Short mmCIF file of C-alpha atoms and ligand atoms in Angstrom, two decimals:
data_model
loop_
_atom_site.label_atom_id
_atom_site.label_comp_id
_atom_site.label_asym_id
_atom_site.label_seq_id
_atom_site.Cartn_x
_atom_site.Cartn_y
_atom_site.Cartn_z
CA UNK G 1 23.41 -5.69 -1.05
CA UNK G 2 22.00 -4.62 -4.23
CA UNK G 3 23.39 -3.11 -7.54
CA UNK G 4 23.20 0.51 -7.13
CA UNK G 5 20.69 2.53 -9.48
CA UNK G 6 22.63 5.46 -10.52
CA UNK G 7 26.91 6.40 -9.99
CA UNK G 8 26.60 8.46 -7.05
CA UNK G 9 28.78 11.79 -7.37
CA UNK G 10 30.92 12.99 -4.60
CA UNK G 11 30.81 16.40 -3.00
CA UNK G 12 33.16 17.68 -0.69
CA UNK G 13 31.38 19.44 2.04
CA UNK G 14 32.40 21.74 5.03
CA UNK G 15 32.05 19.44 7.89
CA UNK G 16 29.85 22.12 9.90
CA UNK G 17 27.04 21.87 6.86
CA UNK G 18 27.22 17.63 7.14
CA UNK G 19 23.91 17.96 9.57
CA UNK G 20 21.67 19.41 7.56
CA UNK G 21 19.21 16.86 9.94
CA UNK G 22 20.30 16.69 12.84
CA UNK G 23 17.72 14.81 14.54
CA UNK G 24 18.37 11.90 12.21
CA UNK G 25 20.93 9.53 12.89
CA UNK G 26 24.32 10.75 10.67
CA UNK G 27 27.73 10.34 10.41
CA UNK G 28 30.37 13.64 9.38
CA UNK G 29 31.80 12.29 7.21
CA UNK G 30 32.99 15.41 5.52
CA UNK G 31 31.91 14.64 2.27
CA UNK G 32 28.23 13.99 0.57
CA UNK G 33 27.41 11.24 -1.48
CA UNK G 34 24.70 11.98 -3.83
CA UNK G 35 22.95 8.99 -4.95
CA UNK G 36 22.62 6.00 -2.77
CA UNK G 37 25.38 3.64 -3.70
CA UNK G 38 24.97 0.94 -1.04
CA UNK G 39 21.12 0.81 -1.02
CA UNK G 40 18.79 -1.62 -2.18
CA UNK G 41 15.73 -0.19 -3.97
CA UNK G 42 12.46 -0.44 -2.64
CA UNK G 43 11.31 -3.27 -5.42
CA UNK G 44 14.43 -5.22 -4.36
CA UNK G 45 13.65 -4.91 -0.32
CA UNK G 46 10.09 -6.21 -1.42
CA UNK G 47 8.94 -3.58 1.45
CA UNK G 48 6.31 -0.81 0.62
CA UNK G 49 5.33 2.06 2.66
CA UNK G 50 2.54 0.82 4.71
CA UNK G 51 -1.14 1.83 3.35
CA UNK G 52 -3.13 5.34 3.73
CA UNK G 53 0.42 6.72 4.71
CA UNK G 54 2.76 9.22 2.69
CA UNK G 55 5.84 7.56 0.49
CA UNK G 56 8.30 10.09 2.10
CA UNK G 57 7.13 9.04 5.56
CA UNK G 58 8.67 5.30 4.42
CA UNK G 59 12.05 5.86 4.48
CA UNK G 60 15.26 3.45 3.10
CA UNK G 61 16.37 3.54 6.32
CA UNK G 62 13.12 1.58 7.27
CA UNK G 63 13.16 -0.46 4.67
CA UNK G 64 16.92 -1.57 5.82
CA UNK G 65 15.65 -1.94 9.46
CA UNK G 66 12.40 -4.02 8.60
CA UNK G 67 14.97 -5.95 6.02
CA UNK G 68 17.45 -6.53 9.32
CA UNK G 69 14.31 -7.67 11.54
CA UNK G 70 12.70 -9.85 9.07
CA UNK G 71 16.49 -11.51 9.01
CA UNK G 72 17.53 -11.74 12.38
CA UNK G 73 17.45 -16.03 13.30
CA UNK G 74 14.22 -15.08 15.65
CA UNK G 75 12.43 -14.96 12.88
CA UNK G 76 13.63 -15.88 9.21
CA UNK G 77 14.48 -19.69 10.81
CA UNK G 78 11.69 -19.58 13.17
CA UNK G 79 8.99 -21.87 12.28
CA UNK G 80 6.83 -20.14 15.31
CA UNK G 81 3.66 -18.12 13.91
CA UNK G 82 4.66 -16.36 16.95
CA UNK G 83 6.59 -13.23 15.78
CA UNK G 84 6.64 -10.11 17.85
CA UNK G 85 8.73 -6.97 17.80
CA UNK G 86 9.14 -4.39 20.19
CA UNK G 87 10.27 -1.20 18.35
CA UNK G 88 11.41 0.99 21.86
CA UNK G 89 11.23 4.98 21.10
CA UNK G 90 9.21 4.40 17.86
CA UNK G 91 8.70 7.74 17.53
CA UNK G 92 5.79 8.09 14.63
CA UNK G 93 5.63 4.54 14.82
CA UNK G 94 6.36 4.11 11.07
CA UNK G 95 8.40 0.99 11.40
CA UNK G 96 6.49 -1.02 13.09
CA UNK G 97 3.34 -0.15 11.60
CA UNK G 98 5.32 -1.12 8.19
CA UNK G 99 6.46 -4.39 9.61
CA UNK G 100 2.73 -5.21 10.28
CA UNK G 101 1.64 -4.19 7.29
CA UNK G 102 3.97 -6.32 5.45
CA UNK G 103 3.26 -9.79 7.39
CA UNK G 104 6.21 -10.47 8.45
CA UNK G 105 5.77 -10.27 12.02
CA UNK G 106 2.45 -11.44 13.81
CA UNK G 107 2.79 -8.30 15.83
CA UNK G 108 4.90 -4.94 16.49
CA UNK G 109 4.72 -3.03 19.50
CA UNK G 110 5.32 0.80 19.53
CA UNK G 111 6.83 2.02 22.49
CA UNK G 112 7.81 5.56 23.05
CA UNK G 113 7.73 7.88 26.08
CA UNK G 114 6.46 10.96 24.50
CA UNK G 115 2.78 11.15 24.61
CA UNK G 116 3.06 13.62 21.31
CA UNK G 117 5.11 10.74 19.64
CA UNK G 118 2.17 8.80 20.14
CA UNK G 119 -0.47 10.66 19.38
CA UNK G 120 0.97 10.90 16.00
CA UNK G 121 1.64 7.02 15.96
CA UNK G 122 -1.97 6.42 17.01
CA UNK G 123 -3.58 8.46 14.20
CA UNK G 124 -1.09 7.22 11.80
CA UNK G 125 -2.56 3.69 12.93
CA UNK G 126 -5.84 4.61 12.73
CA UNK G 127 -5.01 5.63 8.74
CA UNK G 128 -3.50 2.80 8.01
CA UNK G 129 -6.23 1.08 9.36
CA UNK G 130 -8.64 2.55 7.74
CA UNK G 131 -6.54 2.03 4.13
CA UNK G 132 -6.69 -1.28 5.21
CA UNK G 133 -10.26 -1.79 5.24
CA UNK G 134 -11.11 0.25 2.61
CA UNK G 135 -8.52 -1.48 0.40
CA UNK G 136 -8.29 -4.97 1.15
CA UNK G 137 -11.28 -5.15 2.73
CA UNK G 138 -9.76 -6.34 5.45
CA UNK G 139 -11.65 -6.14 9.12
CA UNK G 140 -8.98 -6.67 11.56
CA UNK G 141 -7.06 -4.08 11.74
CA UNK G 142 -3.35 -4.33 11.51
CA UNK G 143 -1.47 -6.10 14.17
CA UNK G 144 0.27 -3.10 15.90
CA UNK G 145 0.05 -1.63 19.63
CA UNK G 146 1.03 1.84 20.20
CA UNK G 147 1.99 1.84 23.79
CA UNK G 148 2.84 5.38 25.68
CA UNK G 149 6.04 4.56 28.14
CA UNK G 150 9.39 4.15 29.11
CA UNK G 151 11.17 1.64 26.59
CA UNK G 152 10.59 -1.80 27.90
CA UNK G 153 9.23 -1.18 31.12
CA UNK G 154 5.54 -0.53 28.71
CA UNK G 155 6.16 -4.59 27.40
CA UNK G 156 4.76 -7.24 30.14
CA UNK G 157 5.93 -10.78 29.80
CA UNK G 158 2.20 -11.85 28.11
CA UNK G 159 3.88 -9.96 24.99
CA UNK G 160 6.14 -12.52 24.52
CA UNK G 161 8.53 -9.92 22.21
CA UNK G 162 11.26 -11.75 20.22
CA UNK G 163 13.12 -9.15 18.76
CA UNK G 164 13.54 -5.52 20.39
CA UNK G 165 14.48 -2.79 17.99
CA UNK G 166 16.07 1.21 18.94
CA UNK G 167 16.65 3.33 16.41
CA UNK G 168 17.31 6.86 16.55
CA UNK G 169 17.97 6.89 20.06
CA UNK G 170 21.54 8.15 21.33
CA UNK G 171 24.10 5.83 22.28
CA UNK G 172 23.75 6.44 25.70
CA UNK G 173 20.54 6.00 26.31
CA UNK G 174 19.75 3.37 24.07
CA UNK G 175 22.40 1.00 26.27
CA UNK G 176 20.18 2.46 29.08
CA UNK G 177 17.09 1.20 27.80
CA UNK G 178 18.62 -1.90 27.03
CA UNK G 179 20.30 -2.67 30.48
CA UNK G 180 17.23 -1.82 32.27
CA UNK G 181 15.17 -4.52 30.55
CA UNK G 182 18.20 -6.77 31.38
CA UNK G 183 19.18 -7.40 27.77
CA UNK G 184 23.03 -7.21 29.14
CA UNK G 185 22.45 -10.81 30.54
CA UNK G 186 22.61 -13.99 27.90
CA UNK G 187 19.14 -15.39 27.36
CA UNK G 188 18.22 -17.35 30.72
CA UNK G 189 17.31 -21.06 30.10
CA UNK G 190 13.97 -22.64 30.57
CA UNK G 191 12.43 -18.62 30.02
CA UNK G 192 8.28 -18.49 30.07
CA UNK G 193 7.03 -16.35 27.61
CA UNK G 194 3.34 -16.69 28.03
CA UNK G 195 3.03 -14.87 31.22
CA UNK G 196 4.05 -14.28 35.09
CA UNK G 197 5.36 -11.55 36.79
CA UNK G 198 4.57 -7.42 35.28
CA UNK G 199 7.49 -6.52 33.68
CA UNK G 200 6.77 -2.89 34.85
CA UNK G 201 8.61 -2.85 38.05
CA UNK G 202 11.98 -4.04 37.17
CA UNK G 203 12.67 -2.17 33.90
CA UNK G 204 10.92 -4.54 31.76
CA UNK G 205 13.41 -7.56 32.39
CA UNK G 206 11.05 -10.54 32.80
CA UNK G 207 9.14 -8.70 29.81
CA UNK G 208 12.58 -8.74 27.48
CA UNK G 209 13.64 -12.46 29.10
CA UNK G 210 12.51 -14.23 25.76
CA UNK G 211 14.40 -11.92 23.58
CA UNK G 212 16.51 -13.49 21.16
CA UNK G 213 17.52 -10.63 18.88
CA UNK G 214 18.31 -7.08 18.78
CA UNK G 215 18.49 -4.51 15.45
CA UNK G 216 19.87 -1.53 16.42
CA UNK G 217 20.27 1.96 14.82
CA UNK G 218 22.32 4.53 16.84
CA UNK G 219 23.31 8.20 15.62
CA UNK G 220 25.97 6.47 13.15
CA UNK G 221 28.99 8.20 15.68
CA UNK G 222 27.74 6.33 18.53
CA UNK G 223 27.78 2.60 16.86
CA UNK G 224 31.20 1.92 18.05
CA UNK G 225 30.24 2.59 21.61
CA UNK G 226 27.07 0.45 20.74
CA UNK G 227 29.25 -2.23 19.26
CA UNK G 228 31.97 -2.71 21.91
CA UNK G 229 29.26 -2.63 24.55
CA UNK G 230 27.10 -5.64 22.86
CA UNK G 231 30.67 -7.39 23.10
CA UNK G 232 31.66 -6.69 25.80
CA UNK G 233 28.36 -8.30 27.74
CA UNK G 234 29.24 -11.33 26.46
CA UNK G 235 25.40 -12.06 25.54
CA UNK G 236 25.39 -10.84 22.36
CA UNK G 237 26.95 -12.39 18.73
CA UNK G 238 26.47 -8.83 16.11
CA UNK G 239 25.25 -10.82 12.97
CA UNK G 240 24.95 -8.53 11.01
CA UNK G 241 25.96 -4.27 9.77
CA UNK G 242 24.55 -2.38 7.27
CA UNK G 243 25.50 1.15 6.53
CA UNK G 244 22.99 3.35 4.27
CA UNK G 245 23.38 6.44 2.50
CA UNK G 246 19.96 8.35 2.39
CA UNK G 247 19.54 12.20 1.86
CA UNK G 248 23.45 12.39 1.99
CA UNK G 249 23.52 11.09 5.40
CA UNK G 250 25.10 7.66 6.37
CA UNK G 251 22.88 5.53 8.87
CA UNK G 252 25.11 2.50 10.44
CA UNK G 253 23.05 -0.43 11.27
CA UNK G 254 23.87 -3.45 13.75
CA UNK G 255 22.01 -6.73 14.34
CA UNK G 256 22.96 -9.41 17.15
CA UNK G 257 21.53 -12.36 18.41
CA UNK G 258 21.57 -13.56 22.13
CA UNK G 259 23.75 -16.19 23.42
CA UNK G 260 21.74 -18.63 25.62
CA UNK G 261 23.40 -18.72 28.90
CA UNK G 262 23.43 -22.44 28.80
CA UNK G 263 25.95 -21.92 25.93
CA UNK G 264 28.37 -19.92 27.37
CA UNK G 265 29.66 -22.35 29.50
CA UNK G 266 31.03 -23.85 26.55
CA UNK G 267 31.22 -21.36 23.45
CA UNK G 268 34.48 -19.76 23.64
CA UNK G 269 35.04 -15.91 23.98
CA UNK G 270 35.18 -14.06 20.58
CA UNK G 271 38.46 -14.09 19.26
CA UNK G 272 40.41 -10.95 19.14
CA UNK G 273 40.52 -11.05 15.04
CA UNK G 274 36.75 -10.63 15.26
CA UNK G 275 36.48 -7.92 17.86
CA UNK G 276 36.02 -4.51 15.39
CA UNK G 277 39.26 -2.47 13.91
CA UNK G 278 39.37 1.00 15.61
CA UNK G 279 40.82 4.34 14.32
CA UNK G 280 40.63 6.94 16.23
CA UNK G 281 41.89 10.35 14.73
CA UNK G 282 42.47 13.19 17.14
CA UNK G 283 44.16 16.35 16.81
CA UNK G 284 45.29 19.21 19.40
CA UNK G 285 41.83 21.16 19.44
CA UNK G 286 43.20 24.66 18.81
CA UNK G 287 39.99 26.97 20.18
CA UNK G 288 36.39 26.42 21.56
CA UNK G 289 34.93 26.88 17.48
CA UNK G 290 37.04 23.92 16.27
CA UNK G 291 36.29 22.35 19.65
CA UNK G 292 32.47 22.77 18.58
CA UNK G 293 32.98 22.53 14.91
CA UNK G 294 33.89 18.56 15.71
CA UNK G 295 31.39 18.18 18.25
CA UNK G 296 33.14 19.20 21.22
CA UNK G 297 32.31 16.59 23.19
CA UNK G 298 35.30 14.31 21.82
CA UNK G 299 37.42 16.02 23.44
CA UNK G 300 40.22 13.96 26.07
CA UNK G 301 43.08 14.57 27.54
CA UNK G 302 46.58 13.29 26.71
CA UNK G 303 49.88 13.93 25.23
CA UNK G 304 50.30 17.05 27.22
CA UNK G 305 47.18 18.72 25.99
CA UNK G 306 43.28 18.80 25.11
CA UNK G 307 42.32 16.93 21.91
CA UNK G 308 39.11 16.78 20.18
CA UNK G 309 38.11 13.88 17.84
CA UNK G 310 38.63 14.72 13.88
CA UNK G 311 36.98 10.80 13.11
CA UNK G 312 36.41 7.58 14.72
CA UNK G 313 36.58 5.05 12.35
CA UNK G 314 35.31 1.76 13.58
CA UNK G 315 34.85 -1.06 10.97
CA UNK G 316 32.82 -3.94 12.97
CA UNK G 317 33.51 -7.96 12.42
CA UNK G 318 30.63 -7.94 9.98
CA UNK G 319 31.39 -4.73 7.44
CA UNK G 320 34.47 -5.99 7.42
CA UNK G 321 33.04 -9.50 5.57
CA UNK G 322 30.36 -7.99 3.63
CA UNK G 323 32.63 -4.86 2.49
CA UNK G 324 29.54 -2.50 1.52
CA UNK G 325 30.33 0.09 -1.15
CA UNK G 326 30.31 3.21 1.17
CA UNK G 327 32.74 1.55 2.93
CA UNK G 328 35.06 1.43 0.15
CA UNK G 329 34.26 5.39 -0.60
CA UNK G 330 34.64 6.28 2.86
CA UNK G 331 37.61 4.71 3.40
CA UNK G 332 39.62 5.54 -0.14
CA UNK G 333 38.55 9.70 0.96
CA UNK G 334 40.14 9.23 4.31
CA UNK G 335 43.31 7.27 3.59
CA UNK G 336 44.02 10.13 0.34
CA UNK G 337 42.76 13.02 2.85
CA UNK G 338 45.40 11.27 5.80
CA UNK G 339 48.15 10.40 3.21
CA UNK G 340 48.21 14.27 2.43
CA UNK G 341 48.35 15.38 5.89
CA UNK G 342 51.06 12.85 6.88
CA UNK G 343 53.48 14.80 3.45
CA UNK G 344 52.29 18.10 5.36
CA UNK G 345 53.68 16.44 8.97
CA UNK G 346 56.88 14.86 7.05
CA UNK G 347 58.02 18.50 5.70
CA UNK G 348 56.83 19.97 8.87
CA UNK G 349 59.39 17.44 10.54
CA UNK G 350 62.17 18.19 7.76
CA UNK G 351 61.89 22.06 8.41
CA UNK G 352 62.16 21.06 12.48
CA UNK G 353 65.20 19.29 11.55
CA UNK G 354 66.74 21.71 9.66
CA UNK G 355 65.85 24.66 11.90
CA UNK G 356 67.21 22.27 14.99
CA UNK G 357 70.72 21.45 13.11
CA UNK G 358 71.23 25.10 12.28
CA UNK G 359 70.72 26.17 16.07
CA UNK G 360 73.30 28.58 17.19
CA UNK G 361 73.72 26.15 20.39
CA UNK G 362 74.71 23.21 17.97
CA UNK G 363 76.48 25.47 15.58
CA UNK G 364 78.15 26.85 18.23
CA UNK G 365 78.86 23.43 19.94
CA UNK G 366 77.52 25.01 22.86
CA UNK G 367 76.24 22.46 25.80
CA UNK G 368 72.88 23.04 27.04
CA UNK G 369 74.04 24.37 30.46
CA UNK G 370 76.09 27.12 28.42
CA UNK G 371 75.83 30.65 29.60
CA UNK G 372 73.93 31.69 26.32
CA UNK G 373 70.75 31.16 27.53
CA UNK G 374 69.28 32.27 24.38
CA UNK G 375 70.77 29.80 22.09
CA UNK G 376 69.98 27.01 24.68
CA UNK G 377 66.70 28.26 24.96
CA UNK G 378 66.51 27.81 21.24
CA UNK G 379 67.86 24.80 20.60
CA UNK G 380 65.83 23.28 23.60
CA UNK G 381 62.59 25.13 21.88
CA UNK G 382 63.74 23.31 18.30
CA UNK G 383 63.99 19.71 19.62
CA UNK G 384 60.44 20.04 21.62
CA UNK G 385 59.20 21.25 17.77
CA UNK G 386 60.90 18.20 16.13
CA UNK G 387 59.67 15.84 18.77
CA UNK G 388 56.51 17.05 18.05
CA UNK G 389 56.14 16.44 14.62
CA UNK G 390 57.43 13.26 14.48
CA UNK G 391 55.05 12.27 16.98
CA UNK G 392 52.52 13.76 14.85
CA UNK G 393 54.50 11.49 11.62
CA UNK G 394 53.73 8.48 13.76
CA UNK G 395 50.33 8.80 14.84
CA UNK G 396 49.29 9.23 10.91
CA UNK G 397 51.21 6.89 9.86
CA UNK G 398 49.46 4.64 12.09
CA UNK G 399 46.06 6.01 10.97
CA UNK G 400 47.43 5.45 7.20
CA UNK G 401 48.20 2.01 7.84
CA UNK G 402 45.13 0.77 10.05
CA UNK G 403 42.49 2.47 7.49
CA UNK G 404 44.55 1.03 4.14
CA UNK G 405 44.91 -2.54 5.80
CA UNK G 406 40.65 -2.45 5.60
CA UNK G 407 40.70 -0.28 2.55
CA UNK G 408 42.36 -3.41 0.82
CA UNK G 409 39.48 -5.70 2.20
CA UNK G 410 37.54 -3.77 -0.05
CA UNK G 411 36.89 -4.96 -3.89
CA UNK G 412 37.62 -1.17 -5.16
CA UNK G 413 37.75 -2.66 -8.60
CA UNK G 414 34.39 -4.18 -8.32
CA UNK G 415 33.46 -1.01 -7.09
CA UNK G 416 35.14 0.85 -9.75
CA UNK G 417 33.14 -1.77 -12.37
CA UNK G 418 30.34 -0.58 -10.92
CA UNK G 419 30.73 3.29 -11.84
CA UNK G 420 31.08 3.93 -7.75
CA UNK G 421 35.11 5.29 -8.51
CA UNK G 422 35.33 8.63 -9.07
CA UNK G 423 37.95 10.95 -7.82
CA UNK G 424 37.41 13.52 -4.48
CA UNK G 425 38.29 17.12 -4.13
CA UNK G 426 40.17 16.53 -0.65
CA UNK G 427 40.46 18.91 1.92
CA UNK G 428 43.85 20.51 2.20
CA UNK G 429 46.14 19.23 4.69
CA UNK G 430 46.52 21.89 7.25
C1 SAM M 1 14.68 10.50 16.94
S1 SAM M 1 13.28 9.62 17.51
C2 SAM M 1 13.43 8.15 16.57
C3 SAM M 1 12.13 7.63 16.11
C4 SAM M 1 12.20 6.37 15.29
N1 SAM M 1 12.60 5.24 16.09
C5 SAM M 1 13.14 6.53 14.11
O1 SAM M 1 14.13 5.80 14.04
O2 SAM M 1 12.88 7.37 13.24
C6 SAM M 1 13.71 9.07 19.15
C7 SAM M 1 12.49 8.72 19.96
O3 SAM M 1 12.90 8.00 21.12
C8 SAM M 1 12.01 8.34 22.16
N2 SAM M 1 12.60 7.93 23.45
C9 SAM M 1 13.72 8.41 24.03
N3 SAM M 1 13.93 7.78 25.20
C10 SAM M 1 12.93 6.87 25.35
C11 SAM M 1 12.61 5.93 26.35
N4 SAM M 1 13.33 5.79 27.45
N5 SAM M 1 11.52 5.15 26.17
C12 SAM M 1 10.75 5.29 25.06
N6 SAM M 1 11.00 6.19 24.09
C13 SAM M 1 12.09 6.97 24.23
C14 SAM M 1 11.80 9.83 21.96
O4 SAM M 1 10.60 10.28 22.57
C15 SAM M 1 11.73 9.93 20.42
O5 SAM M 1 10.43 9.86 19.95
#
């Protein structure tokens, strides 16, 4: 990762106002970061927006994907003129018609399943096209197909595709798509990929068998689902992670490449220490607006009641070794934000002892089964109270020591050097 350009200042933000996007994959974080303090410029990536089309329309985040596709082994230690991508749900097509532009792949193919998706992508084609020729002078026009269909069930095995990419596709559906054009299976040995069977009927699986590489880009929320799934095939090694902070959202980024099945027989199963660090911070939801205010859907039971997720905090193998920036910020806010709440819990627990030592039932030395039902009922009413906030002690305790174990994997001095410190306005403990 790059130098930054500019400090980026922090803003605390009411998590309800994060989304300002929501269509575009984002993290709550709970705070903004103005500035982009973990993103290469556009000079560095050595990536420009492709021709006849609008700047804004090129975002970092595209940049960051094309970088991640451009490094994936399929294709920076390929020697094969051979290099095709298969961006599924493309939406406006922007990516892939960047990644032809820029010659780094001999072809990109546009998939989405929403024929108003592509008509945009095709006349955004068409303009680059025509930049093209007008331009460069150029008469073939740029090597991209726009394909109207469902994910890799539009690819036939003639494609050849090396590297499939979804982004901005939920969780969910994006292991979906991926399943269905068997990319949950290592690579098979001995795989054609100039031709055979139509890839149509079975998902797009003979289509996808040559596939050596995925670059993902799930709603930032979803990437631990993403994560643990790609692990838990067993056919995929996550190379690399790249978080980005663009319009004060943070996009989370994985690459992986595709264990051959040939080489499972002998390549061990990932160690634990590299399997990804996972915090996940729940609290008692308290009524349907928090419920919603947190996204609702988190919620789970256990511990005797409903909880909804506050965070889920999942640093992968790779973040962990390339310790971005945003990390570092991210991290530093929650530990502080955490620490405070655990000195809320800790007095919380004093007051529970106090109240439970000056209980008329222990004053009294009265046993539990004594006839004053009211003092037993209060004493049994104090030590449910106390047990309850030392549970809640514990559990952010644990959070506090998980999240500062990584926080310490993190150069905050370098960071600091690099005019990325700066103090945040926490929310208060409740
Ligand atoms: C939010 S857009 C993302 C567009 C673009 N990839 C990006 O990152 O900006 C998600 C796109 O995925 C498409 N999509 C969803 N499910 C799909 C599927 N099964 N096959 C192809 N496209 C799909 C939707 O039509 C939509 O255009």
């Amino acid at each position: 990762m790059s130098a930054p350009m500019s400090a980026p200042s922090i803003v605390p933000r009411c998590p309800d106002r994060v989304s300002r996007r929501p269509h575009r994959p984002c993290i709550r974080v709970g705070f903004s970061v103005k500035g982009e303090p973990d993103t290469p410029s556009r000079e560095e990536l050595g990536w420009r927006c492709p021709p006849g089309l609008p700047p804004k329309a090129w975002s970092t985040r595209f940049h960051v994907l094309a970088d991640m596709i451009a490094s994936t082994d399929a294709f920076a230690s390929s020697s094969s003129s051979s290099k095709v991508v298969a961006d599924l749900g493309c939406g406006h097509g922007m990516l892939a018609l960047g990644l032809a532009a820029s010659g780094r792949v001999s072809r990109a193919i546009a998939i989405d399943v929403s024929p108003d998706e592509i008509e945009v992508a095709n006349a955004k084609a068409a303009r680059a096209n025509e930049a093209v020729a007008e331009l460069l002078g150029a008469t073939s026009p740029l090597p991209v197909d726009v394909r109207l269909g469902d994910g890799a069930r539009a690819l036939v095995p003639e494609d050849a595709a090396d590297v499939v990419c979804v982004a901005g596709v939920g969780g969910r559906t994006m292991i979906k798509m991926l399943k269905a054009a068997g990319l949950d299976k290592p690579k098979p040995t001995g795989v054609r990929t100039d031709g055979g069977a139509d890839g149509g009927a079975d998902g797009g699986a003979d289509a996808c068998a040559g596939v050596t590489a995925l670059v993902l880009n799930p709603p930032a929320t979803d990437v631990p689902s993403v994560r643990a799934w790609l692990i838990e095939t067993n056919a995929w090694i996550v190379r690399d992670e790249r978080l980005v902070v663009e319009n004060e959202q943070m996009h989370a980024m994985v690459a992986a490449t595709r264990r051959d099945v040939s080489d499972l027989l002998e390549a061990p199963v990932p160690a634990a220490s590299d399997a990804p660090v996972r915090v996940v911070e729940r609290e008692p939801a308290h009524d349907a607006d928090d419920d919603a205010r947190w996204g609702g859907d988190g919620s789970c039971a256990g511990g005797g009641g409903e909880f909804a997720v506050v965070a889920d905090v999942h640093v992968g193998p790779v973040l962990r070794v390339v310790k971005p920036k945003i990390l570092g910020l991210y991290l530093r806010n929650r530990v502080e934000y955490f620490e405070n709440r655990r000195r809320g819990a800790l007095d919380e627990l004093r007051r529970c002892q106090e109240a439970e030592a000056r209980s008329p039932a222990v004053e009294c030395s009265l046993a539990l089964s004594s006839e004053d039902e009211d003092a037993a009922s209060f004493l049994v009413e104090a030590r449910a109270r106390r047990r309850r906030a030392q549970a809640e002690v514990t559990r952010l305790s644990k959070i506090v020591g998980v999240m500062s174990t990584v926080l310490g994997e993190v150069n905050m001095k370098a960071l600091e050097e690099a005019g990325l410190g700066g103090t945040l306005d926490l929310p208060q403990a409740r």
